[in-house]
Amino acid sequence: EPSDQDIQKVYEENKSQVGGQTLEQVKPRIVQYLKGQKQEERRTAFIEELKKKYPTTVSLKPPVVNVAAAGRPERGGKNASVTIIEFSDYQCPFCKRAEDVVEKVMSTYGDKVRLVYRNYPLPFHPQARPASEAAACANAQGKFWEYHSKLFHGDGLEAEKLKTYADQVGLDRKKFDECLEKKPFTAEIDKDVKDGEKAGVTGTPAFFINGRMLSGAQPFEKFKEVIDDELVSSKKSS
């Protein structure tokens, strides 16, 4: 079981992202996250140990899910052989932690990787959907990634903060405020959630690397393992 100290640490690091919820309210999700991380670490270490003892070649292909980019915001190489589709929630503390790993992936691989962001606001995160709406409004003005960064690394997701971030990234405030009020991207966000559910997403964050699913806030090494494998596969098939 995760220690109280570790649970408290995760809570304090992500306090601004939990919408005023107390430690007791979010504790079950933090425990689940920490357990998942520990299991993944053990599994990875065990597999590495086996590989050293018994060199093997794995010929089975991992399961692949067909997930569309659906014209959502993207960055990286337009013609990259590896596409990462991320389903995320701006109020999810684990999504915030995963953002640092995503940044490392993008800086490490550059144009070899294309990242697509799709929304998956969880129903028990009241600030997640308004934040997704705001990000879509920023995207309409060509400033999605700048605004996206503010949502994850700013100091809250309250309505006034959403407008403050708009000023900080240089959006036309009149257009932005009108967009927030009219909510023209509701159907788009609903489609993201529906497509995520079809693909097997049950929580956030969830990533599909050329259709191979990585669930949760995984370490960089896990992304590297799948991306490197996909890059090798693409070279073989070209």
Coordinates of C-alpha atoms in Angstrom, one line a residue:
E1 CA 0.0 0.0 0.0
P2 CA 1.3 3.5 -0.8
S3 CA 2.5 5.4 2.3
D4 CA 0.5 8.4 3.7
Q5 CA 3.5 10.5 3.0
D6 CA 3.5 9.6 -0.8
I7 CA -0.3 10.1 -1.0
Q8 CA 0.1 13.5 0.7
K9 CA 2.9 14.5 -1.7
V10 CA 0.9 13.7 -4.8
Y11 CA -2.1 15.7 -3.4
E12 CA 0.0 18.7 -2.5
E13 CA 1.7 18.7 -5.9
N14 CA -1.7 18.6 -7.7
K15 CA -3.8 20.7 -5.3
S16 CA -4.6 23.3 -7.9
Q17 CA -6.0 20.7 -10.3
V18 CA -8.5 19.0 -8.0
G19 CA -11.1 21.7 -7.9
G20 CA -11.1 22.3 -4.1
Q21 CA -11.6 18.6 -3.3
T22 CA -10.1 17.4 0.0
L23 CA -7.5 14.8 0.3
E24 CA -10.1 12.3 1.6
Q25 CA -12.2 12.9 -1.5
V26 CA -9.4 12.2 -4.0
K27 CA -7.4 9.7 -1.9
P28 CA -8.9 6.6 -3.6
R29 CA -7.8 7.8 -7.0
I30 CA -4.3 8.8 -5.7
V31 CA -3.9 5.3 -4.2
Q32 CA -5.0 3.7 -7.4
Y33 CA -2.5 5.8 -9.4
L34 CA 0.4 5.0 -7.0
K35 CA -0.4 1.3 -7.0
G36 CA -0.5 1.3 -10.8
Q37 CA 2.8 3.1 -11.0
K38 CA 4.4 0.6 -8.6
Q39 CA 3.0 -2.4 -10.5
E40 CA 4.3 -1.0 -13.8
E41 CA 7.8 -0.4 -12.3
R42 CA 7.9 -4.0 -10.9
R43 CA 6.6 -5.4 -14.2
T44 CA 9.2 -3.5 -16.2
A45 CA 12.0 -4.5 -13.9
F46 CA 10.9 -8.1 -14.0
I47 CA 10.8 -8.2 -17.8
E48 CA 14.2 -6.5 -18.0
E49 CA 15.6 -9.1 -15.7
L50 CA 14.2 -11.9 -17.8
K51 CA 15.6 -10.4 -21.0
K52 CA 19.1 -10.4 -19.5
K53 CA 18.8 -14.0 -18.3
Y54 CA 17.0 -15.4 -21.3
P55 CA 17.6 -13.5 -24.5
T56 CA 14.5 -13.9 -26.6
T57 CA 12.8 -12.5 -29.7
V58 CA 9.1 -11.6 -29.4
S59 CA 7.3 -12.1 -32.7
L60 CA 3.8 -11.5 -31.4
K61 CA 2.3 -8.2 -32.6
P62 CA 0.9 -6.0 -29.8
P63 CA -2.9 -5.2 -30.0
V64 CA -3.6 -2.1 -32.1
V65 CA -6.7 0.1 -31.8
N66 CA -7.7 2.3 -34.7
V67 CA -8.1 5.8 -33.2
A68 CA -8.7 8.8 -35.5
A69 CA -7.0 12.2 -35.1
A70 CA -10.3 13.7 -36.1
G71 CA -8.8 17.1 -37.0
R72 CA -7.8 17.9 -33.4
P73 CA -4.9 20.0 -32.4
E74 CA -1.5 18.5 -33.2
R75 CA 2.2 19.2 -33.1
G76 CA 5.4 17.5 -34.1
G77 CA 6.1 16.0 -37.5
K78 CA 3.2 16.2 -39.9
N79 CA 4.5 13.2 -41.8
A80 CA 5.9 11.4 -38.8
S81 CA 5.8 7.6 -38.8
V82 CA 4.7 7.6 -35.2
T83 CA 1.4 9.2 -34.1
I84 CA 0.5 9.6 -30.4
I85 CA -3.1 10.3 -29.7
E86 CA -3.7 11.6 -26.2
F87 CA -7.0 11.5 -24.3
S88 CA -6.8 13.8 -21.3
D89 CA -8.6 15.8 -18.7
Y90 CA -7.4 19.3 -17.6
Q91 CA -8.5 18.8 -14.0
C92 CA -6.9 15.3 -13.7
P93 CA -3.8 15.5 -11.5
F94 CA -2.3 12.4 -13.2
C95 CA -2.7 14.1 -16.6
K96 CA -0.8 17.0 -15.3
R97 CA 2.0 14.7 -14.2
A98 CA 2.0 13.0 -17.6
E99 CA 2.4 16.4 -19.4
D100 CA 6.1 16.6 -18.3
V101 CA 6.7 13.1 -19.8
V102 CA 4.9 14.2 -23.0
E103 CA 7.1 17.2 -23.2
K104 CA 10.2 15.0 -22.8
V105 CA 8.9 12.7 -25.6
M106 CA 8.4 15.6 -28.0
S107 CA 11.8 17.2 -27.2
T108 CA 13.5 13.8 -27.6
Y109 CA 11.9 12.7 -30.8
G110 CA 11.1 16.0 -32.5
D111 CA 9.6 15.5 -36.0
K112 CA 9.8 11.7 -35.8
V113 CA 6.6 11.9 -33.7
R114 CA 3.2 13.6 -34.2
L115 CA 1.1 14.3 -31.1
V116 CA -2.7 14.8 -31.3
Y117 CA -4.7 16.0 -28.3
R118 CA -8.3 14.9 -27.7
N119 CA -10.5 15.8 -24.8
Y120 CA -11.7 13.3 -22.2
P121 CA -13.2 15.4 -19.3
L122 CA -14.3 13.1 -16.6
P123 CA -17.8 13.6 -15.2
F124 CA -16.6 14.0 -11.6
H125 CA -14.2 16.8 -12.5
P126 CA -16.5 19.9 -12.7
Q127 CA -13.8 22.2 -14.1
A128 CA -12.6 19.8 -16.8
R129 CA -15.2 20.4 -19.5
P130 CA -15.2 24.3 -19.2
A131 CA -11.4 24.0 -19.5
S132 CA -11.8 21.9 -22.6
E133 CA -14.2 24.4 -24.1
A134 CA -11.7 27.2 -23.3
A135 CA -8.9 25.3 -25.0
A136 CA -11.1 24.8 -28.1
C137 CA -11.8 28.5 -28.2
A138 CA -8.1 29.2 -28.0
N139 CA -7.5 26.7 -30.8
A140 CA -10.0 28.7 -32.9
Q141 CA -7.6 31.6 -32.6
G142 CA -4.5 29.5 -33.4
K143 CA -3.1 29.4 -29.8
F144 CA -4.1 26.0 -28.6
W145 CA -0.7 24.7 -27.4
E146 CA 0.1 27.9 -25.6
Y147 CA -3.3 27.9 -23.8
H148 CA -3.1 24.1 -23.2
S149 CA 0.2 24.7 -21.3
K150 CA -1.4 27.4 -19.1
L151 CA -4.3 25.0 -18.2
F152 CA -1.9 22.4 -17.0
H153 CA 0.8 24.6 -15.4
G154 CA -1.3 27.6 -14.2
D155 CA -2.7 28.1 -10.7
G156 CA -6.3 26.9 -11.2
L157 CA -9.2 26.3 -13.6
E158 CA -11.8 28.7 -12.2
A159 CA -13.8 30.7 -14.8
E160 CA -11.8 33.9 -14.1
K161 CA -8.5 32.0 -14.5
L162 CA -9.6 30.8 -17.9
K163 CA -9.9 34.4 -19.0
T164 CA -6.6 35.4 -17.4
Y165 CA -4.8 32.7 -19.4
A166 CA -6.5 34.0 -22.5
D167 CA -4.9 37.4 -21.9
Q168 CA -1.6 35.9 -21.1
V169 CA -1.3 34.0 -24.4
G170 CA -2.5 37.0 -26.4
L171 CA -6.0 36.0 -27.4
D172 CA -8.7 38.4 -28.6
R173 CA -10.6 38.6 -25.4
K174 CA -13.9 39.7 -26.9
K175 CA -13.9 36.7 -29.3
F176 CA -12.7 34.4 -26.6
D177 CA -15.4 35.5 -24.1
E178 CA -18.1 35.1 -26.8
C179 CA -16.9 31.6 -27.6
L180 CA -16.9 30.6 -24.0
E181 CA -20.5 31.8 -23.6
K182 CA -21.8 30.2 -26.8
K183 CA -19.9 26.8 -26.3
P184 CA -19.7 26.0 -30.1
F185 CA -17.4 23.0 -29.5
T186 CA -19.6 21.0 -27.2
A187 CA -20.3 18.4 -29.9
E188 CA -16.6 18.1 -30.7
I189 CA -15.8 17.4 -27.1
D190 CA -18.6 14.9 -26.8
K191 CA -17.2 13.1 -29.9
D192 CA -13.8 12.9 -28.3
V193 CA -15.3 11.2 -25.2
K194 CA -17.4 8.8 -27.3
D195 CA -14.4 7.9 -29.5
G196 CA -12.3 7.4 -26.4
E197 CA -14.8 5.1 -24.9
K198 CA -15.0 3.1 -28.1
A199 CA -11.2 2.8 -28.1
G200 CA -11.2 1.4 -24.5
V201 CA -10.4 4.5 -22.5
T202 CA -11.8 4.3 -19.0
G203 CA -9.7 6.9 -17.2
T204 CA -7.1 9.6 -17.9
P205 CA -4.6 10.1 -19.3
A206 CA -4.7 7.5 -22.1
F207 CA -2.3 7.4 -25.0
F208 CA -2.4 5.5 -28.3
I209 CA 1.0 5.2 -30.0
N210 CA 0.3 4.1 -33.6
G211 CA -2.8 2.5 -32.0
R212 CA -0.9 0.8 -29.1
M213 CA -2.5 1.8 -25.9
L214 CA -0.6 3.2 -22.9
S215 CA -2.9 3.8 -20.0
G216 CA -2.2 6.2 -17.1
A217 CA 0.8 8.5 -16.3
Q218 CA 3.5 6.2 -17.5
P219 CA 7.2 6.9 -17.2
F220 CA 9.2 8.2 -20.2
E221 CA 10.9 4.8 -20.5
K222 CA 7.6 3.2 -21.3
F223 CA 6.9 5.7 -24.1
K224 CA 10.4 5.2 -25.4
E225 CA 10.0 1.5 -25.6
V226 CA 6.9 1.6 -27.7
I227 CA 8.0 4.6 -29.9
D228 CA 11.4 3.0 -30.6
D229 CA 9.7 -0.3 -31.5
E230 CA 7.3 1.6 -33.9
L231 CA 10.2 3.5 -35.5
V232 CA 12.0 0.2 -36.2
S233 CA 8.8 -1.3 -37.6
S234 CA 8.3 1.6 -39.9
K235 CA 11.8 1.4 -41.3
K236 CA 11.4 -2.3 -42.0
S237 CA 8.1 -1.7 -43.9
S238 CA 9.4 1.2 -45.9

